[in-house]
C-alpha cells in the first residue's frame, strides 16, 4: 500500500480544461435553481440527509486548514461523490409528475457527464490513492447503510443547490475565473452577492443554521 502511494507523483495538476465545458453546462442549469428548487416545493420543505452530505464553502475552508496532506483533487472527488448522492435523493423524493423532476434528472445527467470527464482526465492510480484519514471517515459514512447513520440533517433543495454551485466555483475556480479574479472560496463573496435584506432573512430561517 505504502509503495504504491510513493509511486504516484504529488498532484499539483491544474483542472483539465476538458472539464470546464461540462461544469459550465451545470452552472447554466443551476441558474434556474430558484425556480425549480424553491418555487415548486412547499415553504421550508427539507430533505433528510446524512450530516456528512452537507458540504459547504465553510467545510472546504475548515478542511483546508485542519486536514493534513489534503489536496485539491481529494476535495473535488468528495464534491462529486456528495453532490451526486444529493441529486439522486432529490429525484427519489419527487413523484413522476413533479414539475421539477425533469430539471433535476437533467442536472443529474449533466453531473454524471462531468464526473466521467473528471475520472478520464487523470490516471487511474490517482483514484486508488489512500485518502487522508478524516476524509476516508467521511467517505465511509457516506456509503453507510441508512439504519447505521448516526446523525441526520434536513436541508431545503434550494440550499443544497446553492451549496453545490458555490463549492463548484471554489473547487474548480479555473473554469470560472472572470477578468475580476474573485476569491470564490471566500464565503463573503457569496454574501455580498445577495441582493437584499429579505433574502438574507430567508437564509437565516433555514433549518440547519
Ligand atoms: C455561471 O452562471 C451564472 C448565472 O447563474 C452566470 O452569470 C455566469 O456567467 C456563469 N459562469 C460561467 C463561467 O459560465
Ligand atoms: C460540514 O460541516 C458540518 C458542520 O458545520 C458538518 O455537520 C458536516 O458533516 C460537514 N460536511 C462534511 C462533508 O464534512
CSV table of C-alpha atoms in Angstrom, one decimal, residues 79-187:
chain,number,residue,atom,x,y,z
A,79,UNK,CA,-17.6,17.2,-4.2
A,80,UNK,CA,-18.6,14.8,-6.9
A,81,UNK,CA,-19.4,12.0,-4.5
A,82,UNK,CA,-21.6,14.1,-2.2
A,83,UNK,CA,-23.5,16.0,-4.8
A,84,UNK,CA,-24.2,13.0,-7.0
A,85,UNK,CA,-25.8,11.4,-3.9
A,86,UNK,CA,-27.8,14.5,-3.2
A,87,UNK,CA,-29.2,14.7,-6.7
A,88,UNK,CA,-30.2,11.0,-6.5
A,89,UNK,CA,-32.0,11.6,-3.3
A,90,UNK,CA,-33.8,14.6,-4.6
A,91,UNK,CA,-35.1,12.7,-7.6
A,92,UNK,CA,-36.2,9.9,-5.3
A,93,UNK,CA,-38.5,12.2,-3.3
A,94,UNK,CA,-40.1,13.6,-6.4
A,95,UNK,CA,-43.2,11.9,-7.8
A,96,UNK,CA,-43.0,11.1,-11.5
A,97,UNK,CA,-45.0,14.2,-12.5
A,98,UNK,CA,-43.4,16.7,-10.1
A,99,UNK,CA,-42.7,19.9,-12.1
A,100,UNK,CA,-39.0,19.9,-11.1
A,101,UNK,CA,-38.4,16.3,-11.8
A,102,UNK,CA,-37.2,16.7,-15.4
A,103,UNK,CA,-35.0,19.5,-14.4
A,104,UNK,CA,-33.4,17.5,-11.7
A,105,UNK,CA,-32.9,14.4,-13.8
A,106,UNK,CA,-31.3,16.5,-16.5
A,107,UNK,CA,-29.0,18.1,-13.9
A,108,UNK,CA,-28.0,14.7,-12.7
A,109,UNK,CA,-27.2,13.6,-16.2
A,110,UNK,CA,-25.0,16.6,-16.7
A,111,UNK,CA,-23.4,15.9,-13.4
A,112,UNK,CA,-22.6,12.3,-14.4
A,113,UNK,CA,-21.1,13.6,-17.7
A,114,UNK,CA,-18.9,15.9,-15.8
A,115,UNK,CA,-17.8,13.1,-13.5
A,116,UNK,CA,-17.0,10.9,-16.5
A,117,UNK,CA,-14.7,13.6,-17.9
A,118,UNK,CA,-13.1,14.2,-14.4
A,119,UNK,CA,-12.3,10.5,-14.0
A,120,UNK,CA,-11.0,10.2,-17.5
A,121,UNK,CA,-8.7,13.2,-17.1
A,122,UNK,CA,-6.4,11.5,-14.6
A,123,UNK,CA,-4.5,8.2,-14.5
A,124,UNK,CA,-6.5,5.5,-12.6
A,125,UNK,CA,-3.9,5.2,-9.9
A,126,UNK,CA,-4.8,8.7,-8.7
A,127,UNK,CA,-8.2,7.4,-7.6
A,128,UNK,CA,-6.7,4.5,-5.8
A,129,UNK,CA,-4.5,6.6,-3.5
A,130,UNK,CA,-5.1,6.5,0.2
A,131,UNK,CA,-7.3,9.4,1.3
A,132,UNK,CA,-6.4,11.4,4.4
A,133,UNK,CA,-7.9,9.5,7.4
A,134,UNK,CA,-10.6,12.1,8.2
A,135,UNK,CA,-11.7,12.2,4.6
A,136,UNK,CA,-11.8,8.4,4.4
A,137,UNK,CA,-14.1,8.6,7.5
A,138,UNK,CA,-16.4,10.9,5.7
A,139,UNK,CA,-16.3,8.7,2.7
A,140,UNK,CA,-17.2,5.7,4.8
A,141,UNK,CA,-20.1,7.5,6.4
A,142,UNK,CA,-21.5,8.5,3.0
A,143,UNK,CA,-21.7,4.9,1.9
A,144,UNK,CA,-23.2,3.7,5.2
A,145,UNK,CA,-26.4,1.8,5.4
A,146,UNK,CA,-29.3,4.1,6.3
A,147,UNK,CA,-30.0,2.3,9.6
A,148,UNK,CA,-26.4,2.8,10.7
A,149,UNK,CA,-26.4,6.6,10.1
A,150,UNK,CA,-26.0,8.3,13.4
A,151,UNK,CA,-26.8,11.9,12.5
A,152,UNK,CA,-29.4,13.3,10.1
A,153,UNK,CA,-30.0,16.8,8.9
A,154,UNK,CA,-32.7,18.5,6.9
A,155,UNK,CA,-31.9,20.9,4.2
A,156,UNK,CA,-34.0,22.6,1.6
A,157,UNK,CA,-33.4,21.6,-2.1
A,158,UNK,CA,-32.6,25.2,-2.9
A,159,UNK,CA,-29.9,25.5,-0.2
A,160,UNK,CA,-28.3,22.2,-1.4
A,161,UNK,CA,-28.1,23.6,-5.0
A,162,UNK,CA,-26.7,26.8,-3.7
A,163,UNK,CA,-24.0,24.8,-1.9
A,164,UNK,CA,-23.4,22.8,-5.0
A,165,UNK,CA,-23.0,25.9,-7.0
A,166,UNK,CA,-20.8,27.9,-4.6
A,167,UNK,CA,-18.5,25.0,-3.9
A,168,UNK,CA,-18.1,24.2,-7.6
A,169,UNK,CA,-17.0,27.8,-8.2
A,170,UNK,CA,-14.5,27.4,-5.4
A,171,UNK,CA,-13.1,24.0,-6.2
A,172,UNK,CA,-13.0,24.5,-10.0
A,173,UNK,CA,-12.2,28.1,-9.9
A,174,UNK,CA,-10.0,27.8,-13.0
A,175,UNK,CA,-13.2,27.2,-15.1
A,176,UNK,CA,-15.0,30.2,-13.6
A,177,UNK,CA,-12.5,33.0,-13.4
A,178,UNK,CA,-13.6,36.3,-14.8
A,179,UNK,CA,-11.5,39.3,-15.5
A,180,UNK,CA,-12.1,40.5,-11.9
A,181,UNK,CA,-10.5,37.4,-10.3
A,182,UNK,CA,-12.9,36.9,-7.4
A,183,UNK,CA,-12.0,34.7,-4.5
A,184,UNK,CA,-14.8,32.2,-4.9
A,185,UNK,CA,-13.8,30.2,-1.9
A,186,UNK,CA,-14.4,33.1,0.5
A,187,UNK,CA,-17.9,32.9,2.0
